[in-house]
CSV table of C-alpha atoms in Angstrom, one decimal:
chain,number,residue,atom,x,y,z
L,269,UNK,CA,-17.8,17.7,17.3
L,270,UNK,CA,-16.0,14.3,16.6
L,271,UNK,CA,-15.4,13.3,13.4
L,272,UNK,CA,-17.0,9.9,12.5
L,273,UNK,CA,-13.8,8.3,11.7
L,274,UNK,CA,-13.1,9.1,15.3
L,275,UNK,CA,-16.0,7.2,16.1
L,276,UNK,CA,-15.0,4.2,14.2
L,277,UNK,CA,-14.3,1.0,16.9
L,278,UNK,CA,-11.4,-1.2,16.6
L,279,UNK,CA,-14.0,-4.2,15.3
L,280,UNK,CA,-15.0,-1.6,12.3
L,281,UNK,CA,-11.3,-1.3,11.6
L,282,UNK,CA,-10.2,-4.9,11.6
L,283,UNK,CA,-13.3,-5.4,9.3
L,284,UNK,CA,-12.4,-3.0,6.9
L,285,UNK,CA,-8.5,-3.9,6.8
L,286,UNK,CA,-9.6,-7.5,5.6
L,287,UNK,CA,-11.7,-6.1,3.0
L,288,UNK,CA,-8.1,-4.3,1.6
L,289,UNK,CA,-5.6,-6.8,2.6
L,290,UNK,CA,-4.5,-9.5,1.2
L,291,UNK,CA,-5.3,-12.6,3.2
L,292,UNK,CA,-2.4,-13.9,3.9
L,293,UNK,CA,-1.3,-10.4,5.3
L,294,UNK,CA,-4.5,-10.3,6.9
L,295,UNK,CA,-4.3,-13.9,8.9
L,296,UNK,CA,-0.4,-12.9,9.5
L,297,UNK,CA,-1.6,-9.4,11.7
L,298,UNK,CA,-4.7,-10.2,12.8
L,299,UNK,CA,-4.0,-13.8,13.7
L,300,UNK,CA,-0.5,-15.2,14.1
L,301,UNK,CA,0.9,-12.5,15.5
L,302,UNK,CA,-1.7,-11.9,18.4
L,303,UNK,CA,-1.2,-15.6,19.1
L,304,UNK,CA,2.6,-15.5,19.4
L,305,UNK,CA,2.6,-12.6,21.7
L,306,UNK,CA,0.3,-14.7,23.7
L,307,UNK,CA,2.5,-17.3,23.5
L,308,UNK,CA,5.5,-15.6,24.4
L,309,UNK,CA,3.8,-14.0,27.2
L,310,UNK,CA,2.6,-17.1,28.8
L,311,UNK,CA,6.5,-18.9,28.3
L,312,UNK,CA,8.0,-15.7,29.9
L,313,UNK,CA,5.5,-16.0,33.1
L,314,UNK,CA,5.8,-19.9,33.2
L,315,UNK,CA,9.4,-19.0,33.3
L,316,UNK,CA,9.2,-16.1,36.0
L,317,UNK,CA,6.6,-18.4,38.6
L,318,UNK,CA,9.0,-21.3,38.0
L,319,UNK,CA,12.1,-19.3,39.0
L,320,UNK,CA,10.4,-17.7,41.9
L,321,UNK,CA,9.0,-21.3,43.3
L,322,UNK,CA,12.3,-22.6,43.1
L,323,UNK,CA,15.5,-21.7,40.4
L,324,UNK,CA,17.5,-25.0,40.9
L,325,UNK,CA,14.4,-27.7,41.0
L,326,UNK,CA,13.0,-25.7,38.3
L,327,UNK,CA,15.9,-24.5,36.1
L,328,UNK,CA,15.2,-27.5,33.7
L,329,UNK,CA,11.7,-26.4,33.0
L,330,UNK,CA,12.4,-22.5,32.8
L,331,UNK,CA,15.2,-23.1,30.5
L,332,UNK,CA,12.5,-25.5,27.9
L,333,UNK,CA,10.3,-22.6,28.0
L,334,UNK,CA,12.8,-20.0,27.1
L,335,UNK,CA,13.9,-22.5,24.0
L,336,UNK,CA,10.3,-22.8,22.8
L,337,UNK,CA,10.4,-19.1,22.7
L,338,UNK,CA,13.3,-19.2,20.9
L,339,UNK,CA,11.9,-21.7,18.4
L,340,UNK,CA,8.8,-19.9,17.7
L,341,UNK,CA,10.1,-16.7,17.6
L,342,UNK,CA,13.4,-18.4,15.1
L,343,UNK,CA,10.2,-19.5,13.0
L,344,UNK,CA,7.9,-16.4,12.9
L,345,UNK,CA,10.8,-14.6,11.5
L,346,UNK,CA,11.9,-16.6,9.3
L,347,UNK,CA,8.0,-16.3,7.5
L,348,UNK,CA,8.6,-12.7,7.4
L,349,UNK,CA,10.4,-12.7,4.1
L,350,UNK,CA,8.0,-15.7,2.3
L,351,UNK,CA,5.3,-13.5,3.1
L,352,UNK,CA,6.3,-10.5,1.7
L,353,UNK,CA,7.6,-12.2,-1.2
L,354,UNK,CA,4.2,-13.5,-2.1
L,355,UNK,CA,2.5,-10.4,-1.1
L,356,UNK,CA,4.8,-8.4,-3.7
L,357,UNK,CA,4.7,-11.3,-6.2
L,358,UNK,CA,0.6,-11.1,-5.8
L,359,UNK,CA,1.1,-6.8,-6.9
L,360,UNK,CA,3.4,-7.5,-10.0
L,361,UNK,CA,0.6,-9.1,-11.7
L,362,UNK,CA,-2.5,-7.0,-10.4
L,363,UNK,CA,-0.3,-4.2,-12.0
L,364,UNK,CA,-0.3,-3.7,-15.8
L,365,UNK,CA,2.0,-1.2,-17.5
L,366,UNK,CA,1.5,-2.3,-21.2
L,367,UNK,CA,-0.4,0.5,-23.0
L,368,UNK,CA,0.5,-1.2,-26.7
L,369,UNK,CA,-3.0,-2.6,-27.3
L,370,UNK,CA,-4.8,0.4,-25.9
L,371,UNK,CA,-6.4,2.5,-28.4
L,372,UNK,CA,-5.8,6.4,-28.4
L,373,UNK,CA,-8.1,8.5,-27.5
L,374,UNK,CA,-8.7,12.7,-27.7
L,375,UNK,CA,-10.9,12.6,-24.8
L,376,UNK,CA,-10.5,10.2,-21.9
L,377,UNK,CA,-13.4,9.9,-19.7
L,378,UNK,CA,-13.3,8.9,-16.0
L,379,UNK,CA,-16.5,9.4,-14.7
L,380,UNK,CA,-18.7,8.0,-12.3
L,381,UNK,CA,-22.7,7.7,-11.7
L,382,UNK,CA,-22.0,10.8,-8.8
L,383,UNK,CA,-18.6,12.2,-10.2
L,384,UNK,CA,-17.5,13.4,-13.9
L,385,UNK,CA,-14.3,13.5,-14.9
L,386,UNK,CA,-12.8,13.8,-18.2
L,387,UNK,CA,-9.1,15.1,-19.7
L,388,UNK,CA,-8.2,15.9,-23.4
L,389,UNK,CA,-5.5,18.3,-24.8
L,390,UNK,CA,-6.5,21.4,-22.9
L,391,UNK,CA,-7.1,20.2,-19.2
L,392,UNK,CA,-8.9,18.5,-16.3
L,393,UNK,CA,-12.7,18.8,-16.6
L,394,UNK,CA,-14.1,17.7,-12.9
L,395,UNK,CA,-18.1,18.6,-13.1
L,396,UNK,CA,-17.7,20.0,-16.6
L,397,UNK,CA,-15.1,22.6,-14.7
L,398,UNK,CA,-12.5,23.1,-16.7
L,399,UNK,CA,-8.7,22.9,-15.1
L,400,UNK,CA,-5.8,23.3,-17.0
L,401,UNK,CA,-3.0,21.5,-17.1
L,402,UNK,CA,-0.7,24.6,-16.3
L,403,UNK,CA,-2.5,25.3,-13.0
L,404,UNK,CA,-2.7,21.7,-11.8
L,405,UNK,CA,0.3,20.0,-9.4
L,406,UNK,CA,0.7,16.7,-11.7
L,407,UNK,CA,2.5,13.5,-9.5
L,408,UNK,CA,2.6,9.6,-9.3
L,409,UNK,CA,2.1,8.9,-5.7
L,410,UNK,CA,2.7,6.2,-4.0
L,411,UNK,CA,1.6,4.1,-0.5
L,412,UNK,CA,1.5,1.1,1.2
L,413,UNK,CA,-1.7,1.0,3.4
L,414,UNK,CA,-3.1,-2.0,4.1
L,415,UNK,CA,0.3,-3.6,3.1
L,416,UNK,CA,-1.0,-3.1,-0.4
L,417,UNK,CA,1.1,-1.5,-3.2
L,418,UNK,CA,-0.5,1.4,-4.5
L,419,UNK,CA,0.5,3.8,-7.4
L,420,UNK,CA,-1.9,6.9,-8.8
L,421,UNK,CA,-1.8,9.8,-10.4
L,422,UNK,CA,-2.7,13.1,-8.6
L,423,UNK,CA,-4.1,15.5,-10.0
L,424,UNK,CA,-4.7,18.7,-7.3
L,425,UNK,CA,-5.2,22.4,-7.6
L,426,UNK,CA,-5.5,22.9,-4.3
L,427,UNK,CA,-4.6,20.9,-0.9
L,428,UNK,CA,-8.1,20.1,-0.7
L,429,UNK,CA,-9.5,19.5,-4.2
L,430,UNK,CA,-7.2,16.6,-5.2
L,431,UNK,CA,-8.3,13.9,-8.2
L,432,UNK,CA,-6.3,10.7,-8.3
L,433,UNK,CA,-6.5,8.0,-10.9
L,434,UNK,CA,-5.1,4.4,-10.6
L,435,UNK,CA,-2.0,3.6,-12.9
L,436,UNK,CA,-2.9,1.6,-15.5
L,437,UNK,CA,-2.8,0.9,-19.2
L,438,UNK,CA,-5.5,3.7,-20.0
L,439,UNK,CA,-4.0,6.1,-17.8
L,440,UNK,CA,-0.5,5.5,-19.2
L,441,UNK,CA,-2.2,5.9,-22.4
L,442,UNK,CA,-3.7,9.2,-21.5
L,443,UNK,CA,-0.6,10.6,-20.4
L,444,UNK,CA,0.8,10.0,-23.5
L,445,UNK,CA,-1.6,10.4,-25.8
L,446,UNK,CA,-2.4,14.7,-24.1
L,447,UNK,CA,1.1,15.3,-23.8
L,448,UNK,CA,1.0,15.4,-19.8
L,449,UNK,CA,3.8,16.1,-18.5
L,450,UNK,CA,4.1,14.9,-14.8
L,451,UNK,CA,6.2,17.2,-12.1
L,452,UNK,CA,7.8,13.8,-10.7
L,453,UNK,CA,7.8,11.9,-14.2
L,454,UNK,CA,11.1,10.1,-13.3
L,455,UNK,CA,9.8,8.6,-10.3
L,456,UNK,CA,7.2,6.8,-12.9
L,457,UNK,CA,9.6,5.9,-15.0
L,458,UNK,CA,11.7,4.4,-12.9
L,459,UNK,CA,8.4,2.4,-11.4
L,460,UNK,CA,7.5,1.0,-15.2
L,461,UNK,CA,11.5,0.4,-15.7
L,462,UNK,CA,12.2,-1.9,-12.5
L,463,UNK,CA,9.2,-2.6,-11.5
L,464,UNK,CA,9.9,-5.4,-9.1
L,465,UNK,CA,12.9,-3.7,-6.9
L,466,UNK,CA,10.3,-0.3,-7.0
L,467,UNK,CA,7.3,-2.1,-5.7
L,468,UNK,CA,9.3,-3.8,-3.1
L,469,UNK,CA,10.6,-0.9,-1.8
L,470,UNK,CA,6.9,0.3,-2.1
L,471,UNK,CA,5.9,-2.4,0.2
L,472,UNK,CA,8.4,-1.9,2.6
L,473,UNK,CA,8.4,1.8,2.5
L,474,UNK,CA,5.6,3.3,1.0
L,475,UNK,CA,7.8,5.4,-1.8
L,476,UNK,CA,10.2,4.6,-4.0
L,477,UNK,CA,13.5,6.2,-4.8
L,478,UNK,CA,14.6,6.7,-8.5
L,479,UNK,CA,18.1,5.4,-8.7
L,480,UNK,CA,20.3,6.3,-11.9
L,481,UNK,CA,23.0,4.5,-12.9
């Protein structure tokens, strides 16, 4: 049987991506870049028909329509870096990293109205199931769907049953505060350390590599 996700039409998609992308991301995709493939399309076959009806009355005109090409495609590149410069600017502030004015807490609590979730010194508690710490693969993860930076914590005891919490102040805190000790902790450090040259190279490649010097 096909999964529903399967089932999902391209207008469903589109829809959902501009709920998660930014919207200058999302007009840049879904808009511009349609419209200058059309474009280019149509210069290339005005240039084609006008060489086939005639290539020395016509040279003139095919050679204006390969220049416009040229323009626009001079100009849509050049917008590549302005855009992802305010894209990444727009993730620097939506992410905070300054745990100094949250308080500590023994228990931290996570839950939802359909979900509970709660850590403290010993472990993982998902449904009042206790996980420990010990027996739990513990990793900041990173992605860039949507053209969105995104950083979590993942929490997974199996390749199935995987918890992941957004980083933030109160999750910093947490780690801190129950001694969690993460099996990629440098990667996070490095993330909180350069923050702007990690989430760039988020954005472009969906991880970041922990340089040393």
């Amino acid at each position: 049987m096909a999964r529903e996700k399967d089932k999902v039409g391209l207008r469903e998609i589109v829809a959902y991506e501009k709920t998660q992308m930014l919207p200058l991301n999302f007009t840049v995709s879904y808009i511009l870049t349609p419209i200058y493939a059309v474009i280019c399309f149509l210069l290339f076959a005005a240039f084609a028909v006008l060489m086939e009806i005639d290539d020395e009355k016509y040279l003139v005109h095919g050679l204006l329509c390969l220049g416009v090409f040229v323009l626009i495609s001079v100009i849509f590149l050049a917008s590549v870096p302005f855009v992802r410069k305010k894209a990444i600017g727009v993730e620097l502030e939506r992410y905070d990293f300054d745990t100094s004015t949250v308080e500590p807490l023994k228990v931290y609590d996570f839950s939802t109205e359909d979900f509970s979730l709660r850590f403290d010194e010993h472990g993982m508690y998902v449904n009042d199931e206790l996980f420990y710490y010990n027996h739990l693969s513990k990793n900041v993860v990173t992605d860039n769907y949507c053209k969105r930076v995104g950083v979590y914590i993942q929490f997974a005891w199996d390749e199935e049953h995987i918890v992941t919490l957004a980083v933030n102040p109160t999750s910093l805190k947490m780690l801190e505060c129950l001694d969690i000790k993460l099996d990629n902790r440098h990667i996070l450090d490095y993330i909180i350390a350069n923050k702007k040259a990690a989430f760039e190279q988020i954005y472009n490649k969906g991880y970041v590599a922990a340089r040393y010097e």
